[in-house]
Coordinates of C-alpha atoms and ligand atoms in Angstrom, one line a residue:
M1 CA 34.5 -33.6 -73.4
K2 CA 35.9 -37.1 -72.9
Q3 CA 36.5 -37.4 -76.6
L4 CA 38.3 -34.1 -76.7
A5 CA 40.4 -35.2 -73.8
R6 CA 41.3 -38.5 -75.4
Q7 CA 42.3 -36.7 -78.6
A8 CA 44.4 -34.1 -76.8
R9 CA 46.3 -36.9 -75.1
A10 CA 46.7 -38.9 -78.4
D11 CA 48.1 -35.7 -80.0
G12 CA 50.7 -35.6 -77.3
L13 CA 49.4 -32.4 -75.7
S14 CA 49.4 -31.6 -72.0
P15 CA 46.0 -30.3 -71.1
G16 CA 45.5 -27.9 -68.2
F17 CA 42.3 -27.7 -66.2
V18 CA 40.7 -25.0 -64.1
P19 CA 37.5 -26.2 -62.3
T20 CA 35.2 -23.4 -61.1
M21 CA 31.6 -22.8 -60.0
G22 CA 31.4 -19.7 -62.2
A23 CA 30.6 -16.1 -61.3
L24 CA 34.2 -15.6 -62.4
H25 CA 36.6 -13.1 -60.9
E26 CA 40.3 -12.3 -61.0
G27 CA 41.0 -15.2 -58.7
H28 CA 39.6 -17.6 -61.3
L29 CA 41.4 -15.8 -64.2
S30 CA 44.7 -16.0 -62.4
L31 CA 44.3 -19.8 -62.4
V32 CA 43.6 -19.7 -66.1
R33 CA 46.8 -17.7 -66.7
A34 CA 48.8 -20.1 -64.6
A35 CA 47.3 -23.0 -66.7
Q36 CA 48.1 -21.2 -70.0
A37 CA 51.7 -20.7 -68.9
E38 CA 52.2 -24.5 -68.6
C39 CA 49.6 -26.3 -70.6
R40 CA 47.8 -26.7 -73.9
P41 CA 44.8 -26.9 -74.4
V42 CA 43.3 -25.1 -71.3
V43 CA 39.9 -26.4 -70.2
A44 CA 37.8 -24.5 -67.7
S45 CA 34.7 -25.9 -66.2
I46 CA 31.7 -24.2 -64.6
F47 CA 29.5 -26.4 -62.5
V48 CA 27.6 -25.3 -59.4
N49 CA 27.9 -28.6 -57.7
P50 CA 24.7 -29.3 -55.7
S51 CA 26.3 -32.1 -53.6
Q52 CA 28.8 -29.8 -51.8
F53 CA 26.1 -27.5 -50.5
G54 CA 24.4 -28.4 -47.2
P55 CA 20.7 -27.9 -46.4
G56 CA 20.1 -24.2 -45.7
E57 CA 23.3 -23.2 -47.6
D58 CA 23.3 -20.9 -50.7
F59 CA 22.9 -23.4 -53.6
Q60 CA 19.7 -21.8 -54.9
K61 CA 21.0 -18.3 -54.7
Y62 CA 24.6 -19.0 -55.7
P63 CA 25.4 -16.4 -58.5
R64 CA 24.9 -18.0 -62.0
T65 CA 26.3 -15.8 -64.8
L66 CA 27.1 -18.3 -67.5
E67 CA 27.0 -15.8 -70.4
S68 CA 29.4 -13.3 -69.0
D69 CA 31.6 -16.1 -67.6
R70 CA 31.8 -17.6 -71.1
K71 CA 32.8 -14.2 -72.5
K72 CA 35.5 -13.8 -69.8
L73 CA 37.0 -17.2 -70.6
E74 CA 36.9 -16.5 -74.3
D75 CA 38.6 -13.2 -73.8
A76 CA 41.2 -14.9 -71.7
G77 CA 41.9 -17.4 -74.5
V78 CA 40.6 -20.5 -72.8
D79 CA 40.3 -23.3 -75.3
Y80 CA 37.3 -25.2 -74.0
L81 CA 34.5 -24.5 -71.5
F82 CA 32.9 -27.6 -69.9
A83 CA 29.6 -26.6 -68.3
P84 CA 27.6 -29.8 -67.6
E85 CA 24.1 -30.0 -66.2
A86 CA 23.5 -31.4 -62.7
A87 CA 21.5 -34.3 -64.3
E88 CA 24.5 -35.3 -66.4
M89 CA 26.9 -35.3 -63.5
Y90 CA 24.4 -37.0 -61.1
P91 CA 22.1 -39.2 -63.1
P92 CA 19.4 -41.1 -61.3
G93 CA 20.9 -43.9 -59.2
F94 CA 24.2 -42.2 -58.6
R95 CA 25.8 -43.9 -55.5
T96 CA 29.5 -43.4 -55.4
W97 CA 31.2 -40.9 -53.1
V98 CA 34.8 -39.9 -52.3
T99 CA 35.9 -39.0 -48.8
V100 CA 39.4 -38.3 -47.4
E101 CA 39.3 -39.4 -43.8
G102 CA 40.5 -37.2 -41.0
L103 CA 41.5 -34.2 -43.0
S104 CA 37.9 -33.6 -43.9
D105 CA 36.5 -33.5 -40.4
R106 CA 38.2 -30.3 -39.2
L107 CA 37.8 -26.5 -39.9
E108 CA 35.5 -26.2 -43.0
G109 CA 34.6 -29.8 -42.8
R110 CA 33.3 -29.4 -39.2
A111 CA 31.4 -26.2 -40.1
R112 CA 30.0 -27.7 -43.3
P113 CA 29.2 -31.4 -42.8
G114 CA 29.3 -33.3 -46.1
H115 CA 30.8 -30.3 -48.0
F116 CA 34.2 -32.0 -48.8
R117 CA 32.5 -35.3 -49.8
G118 CA 30.7 -33.3 -52.4
V119 CA 33.8 -31.4 -53.5
L120 CA 36.0 -34.4 -53.7
T121 CA 33.5 -36.5 -55.6
V122 CA 32.9 -33.8 -58.2
V123 CA 36.6 -33.0 -58.6
L124 CA 37.4 -36.7 -59.1
K125 CA 34.6 -36.9 -61.7
L126 CA 35.8 -33.8 -63.5
L127 CA 39.5 -35.0 -63.5
E128 CA 38.3 -38.3 -65.0
I129 CA 36.3 -36.5 -67.7
V130 CA 38.9 -33.9 -68.6
Q131 CA 42.0 -36.0 -68.0
P132 CA 44.3 -33.0 -67.5
Q133 CA 48.0 -33.3 -67.0
K134 CA 47.7 -30.5 -64.5
A135 CA 44.7 -29.1 -62.6
F136 CA 44.9 -25.6 -61.0
F137 CA 43.3 -24.7 -57.7
G138 CA 43.5 -21.6 -55.5
R139 CA 45.1 -21.4 -52.1
K140 CA 42.1 -19.4 -51.0
D141 CA 40.4 -22.7 -50.4
A142 CA 43.6 -24.2 -48.7
Q143 CA 41.9 -27.1 -47.0
Q144 CA 40.1 -28.1 -50.2
A145 CA 43.5 -28.0 -52.1
R146 CA 45.1 -30.1 -49.4
L147 CA 42.3 -32.7 -49.6
I148 CA 42.4 -32.8 -53.4
Q149 CA 46.2 -33.4 -53.3
Q150 CA 45.6 -36.2 -50.8
M151 CA 42.9 -37.8 -53.0
T152 CA 45.1 -37.5 -56.1
R153 CA 48.0 -39.3 -54.3
D154 CA 45.8 -42.0 -52.6
L155 CA 43.9 -42.9 -55.8
H156 CA 47.0 -42.8 -58.1
L157 CA 45.4 -40.1 -60.3
D158 CA 47.3 -39.0 -63.4
S159 CA 46.8 -35.2 -62.8
E160 CA 49.2 -33.0 -61.0
I161 CA 47.5 -30.6 -58.6
V162 CA 48.9 -27.0 -58.8
V163 CA 48.0 -24.6 -56.0
C164 CA 48.1 -20.9 -56.9
P165 CA 48.3 -17.7 -54.8
I166 CA 45.3 -15.9 -53.4
V167 CA 44.1 -12.9 -55.5
R168 CA 42.8 -10.0 -53.3
E169 CA 40.8 -6.8 -53.8
L170 CA 42.5 -3.5 -53.2
D171 CA 41.5 -3.5 -49.5
G172 CA 42.9 -7.0 -49.1
L173 CA 39.7 -8.9 -49.1
A174 CA 40.2 -12.3 -50.9
Q175 CA 38.2 -12.3 -54.1
S176 CA 35.3 -14.7 -53.9
S177 CA 32.1 -15.2 -55.9
R178 CA 30.3 -14.8 -52.5
N179 CA 31.6 -11.2 -52.1
K180 CA 28.7 -10.4 -54.4
Y181 CA 26.3 -11.1 -51.5
L182 CA 28.0 -8.4 -49.3
S183 CA 26.3 -5.0 -48.7
P184 CA 28.8 -2.1 -49.1
G185 CA 29.1 -1.9 -45.3
E186 CA 29.7 -5.7 -45.0
H187 CA 32.3 -5.5 -47.7
R188 CA 34.2 -2.8 -45.8
A189 CA 33.9 -4.8 -42.6
A190 CA 35.1 -8.1 -44.3
A191 CA 38.5 -6.6 -44.9
V192 CA 39.1 -7.2 -41.2
L193 CA 40.0 -10.8 -42.1
Y194 CA 42.9 -9.6 -44.2
R195 CA 44.0 -7.2 -41.4
A196 CA 44.0 -10.0 -38.9
L197 CA 46.1 -12.2 -41.1
D198 CA 48.4 -9.2 -41.9
A199 CA 48.9 -8.6 -38.2
T200 CA 50.0 -12.2 -37.9
R201 CA 52.4 -11.7 -40.7
T202 CA 53.9 -8.7 -39.0
A203 CA 54.1 -10.4 -35.6
I204 CA 55.9 -13.4 -37.2
A205 CA 58.3 -11.0 -38.9
R206 CA 59.0 -9.5 -35.4
G207 CA 59.9 -13.0 -34.1
E208 CA 56.6 -14.3 -32.6
R209 CA 56.4 -18.1 -32.8
D210 CA 53.7 -18.9 -30.3
A211 CA 50.5 -20.1 -32.0
L212 CA 48.2 -19.3 -29.0
R213 CA 49.4 -15.7 -28.9
L214 CA 49.1 -15.3 -32.7
T215 CA 45.5 -16.7 -32.8
A216 CA 44.5 -14.7 -29.7
A217 CA 45.6 -11.5 -31.4
M218 CA 43.7 -12.4 -34.6
R219 CA 40.6 -13.2 -32.6
E220 CA 40.9 -9.8 -30.8
I221 CA 41.2 -7.9 -34.1
I222 CA 38.1 -9.6 -35.5
R223 CA 36.1 -9.2 -32.3
K224 CA 36.5 -5.4 -32.6
E225 CA 34.6 -5.4 -35.9
P226 CA 31.0 -5.4 -34.9
M227 CA 29.7 -6.8 -38.3
A228 CA 32.0 -9.9 -38.1
E229 CA 30.7 -13.1 -36.5
L230 CA 33.8 -15.2 -36.1
D231 CA 33.5 -19.0 -36.8
Y232 CA 37.1 -20.1 -36.2
V233 CA 40.7 -19.0 -36.2
E234 CA 43.3 -21.7 -36.1
L235 CA 47.0 -22.1 -36.7
V236 CA 47.5 -25.5 -38.2
D237 CA 50.2 -27.7 -39.8
A238 CA 49.7 -27.4 -43.6
A239 CA 50.0 -31.1 -44.1
T240 CA 48.0 -32.6 -41.3
L241 CA 45.7 -29.6 -40.7
E242 CA 46.2 -30.3 -36.9
P243 CA 46.6 -27.3 -34.6
V244 CA 50.2 -26.4 -33.7
T245 CA 51.4 -24.8 -30.5
R246 CA 54.5 -23.2 -32.1
L247 CA 55.3 -22.4 -35.7
R248 CA 57.4 -25.1 -37.4
G249 CA 57.7 -26.3 -41.0
T250 CA 54.8 -25.1 -43.2
C251 CA 51.7 -23.8 -41.3
L252 CA 48.5 -22.1 -42.2
A253 CA 46.6 -19.5 -40.2
M254 CA 43.0 -20.3 -41.2
L255 CA 39.9 -18.3 -40.4
A256 CA 36.2 -18.2 -41.2
A257 CA 33.7 -15.6 -40.3
R258 CA 30.2 -14.5 -41.2
F259 CA 29.3 -11.0 -42.3
G260 CA 25.5 -10.8 -42.3
A261 CA 24.3 -14.0 -44.1
T262 CA 27.6 -14.4 -46.0
R263 CA 30.3 -16.8 -44.7
L264 CA 33.9 -16.0 -45.8
I265 CA 37.2 -17.8 -45.4
D266 CA 40.8 -16.7 -45.7
N267 CA 44.3 -17.9 -44.7
L268 CA 47.9 -17.0 -44.4
L269 CA 50.6 -19.4 -45.6
I270 CA 53.7 -19.5 -43.2
E271 CA 56.8 -21.3 -44.5
E272 CA 60.0 -22.1 -42.7
R273 CA 63.1 -21.7 -44.9
A274 CA 66.6 -22.0 -43.4
G275 CA 65.3 -21.2 -39.9
E276 CA 63.4 -18.1 -41.0
F277 CA 59.6 -17.9 -41.3
H278 CA 58.0 -16.3 -44.4
A279 CA 54.3 -15.5 -44.3
T280 CA 52.3 -15.0 -47.6
L281 CA 48.9 -13.5 -47.7
Ligands
LIG1 P1 35.0 -21.6 -56.9 O1 34.4 -21.1 -58.2 O2 34.8 -20.6 -55.8 O3 34.7 -23.0 -56.6 O4 36.6 -21.5 -57.1 C1 37.2 -22.2 -58.2 C2 38.7 -22.2 -58.0 O5 39.2 -20.8 -57.9 C3 39.1 -22.9 -56.7 O6 40.3 -23.6 -56.9 C4 39.4 -21.7 -55.8 O7 40.3 -22.0 -54.7 C5 39.9 -20.7 -56.7 N1 39.8 -19.3 -56.2 C6 38.7 -18.8 -55.7 N2 38.9 -17.5 -55.3 C7 40.2 -17.3 -55.5 C8 41.1 -16.2 -55.2 N3 40.7 -15.1 -54.6 N4 42.4 -16.3 -55.5 C9 42.9 -17.5 -56.1 N5 42.1 -18.5 -56.4 C10 40.8 -18.5 -56.1

């Protein structure tokens, strides 16, 4: 992979990169299409990164569907698939870890200690191996994308980080490899996350600017769904990830909830333009 990357750069190409953990769905494929629109060649990776799973999380049972993933990427016209083994990525004696201070401690970082240390370390390694001009990430994992942008800036990496929109199912549920774990009933119930965010979008369009009222309304909607066990709902500044009291600049409404054994996250992007707030699901 490193040889290919060096050659692509020597040939004056602008490689694009889509890192994934596999079990590919439309969300992943939308990143592939975004990469193809701007880059050649396009490299996708599939690596279920052990270091970003905590003890008791779903590393063992995470869906692994390499053959059908390979077919999807081929059909989509991806040029290279990089699918390393854990022993290649973390050989014996591995000791170097990347952390972004502060931004890693909140929200998902608080719920999943060590998660972002694993994510950032593997993303830095993958960027070093693939050497893309641009790397494509989904806004579904908004905190992850923010941390990767920070790491890229802080470490002077050569890759530009492109954040792409959330792809949703028909009922609004954000596509996720973990949706495969949901029973039909849990799947129906999980659409409550979308409805809560959509209610926030409507309230903002009607002029609501108070973060406490917006988050209280989301909490109330999710509380009414008996299968949902809410972890957090927060309205935060998109750059600092610190809670805001009133909407200003670019904010994110972030939430996480459990449906049975499955933990799902989702968010709403709220942008201020010329004094108006625009919310994007
Ligand atoms: P994963 O395989 O879950 O690690 O995700 C790989 C990449 O796909 C990450 O950048 C995710 O943010 C992105 N992604 C996952 N689900 C979606 C979605 N529903 N819409 C857009 N991007 C997504």
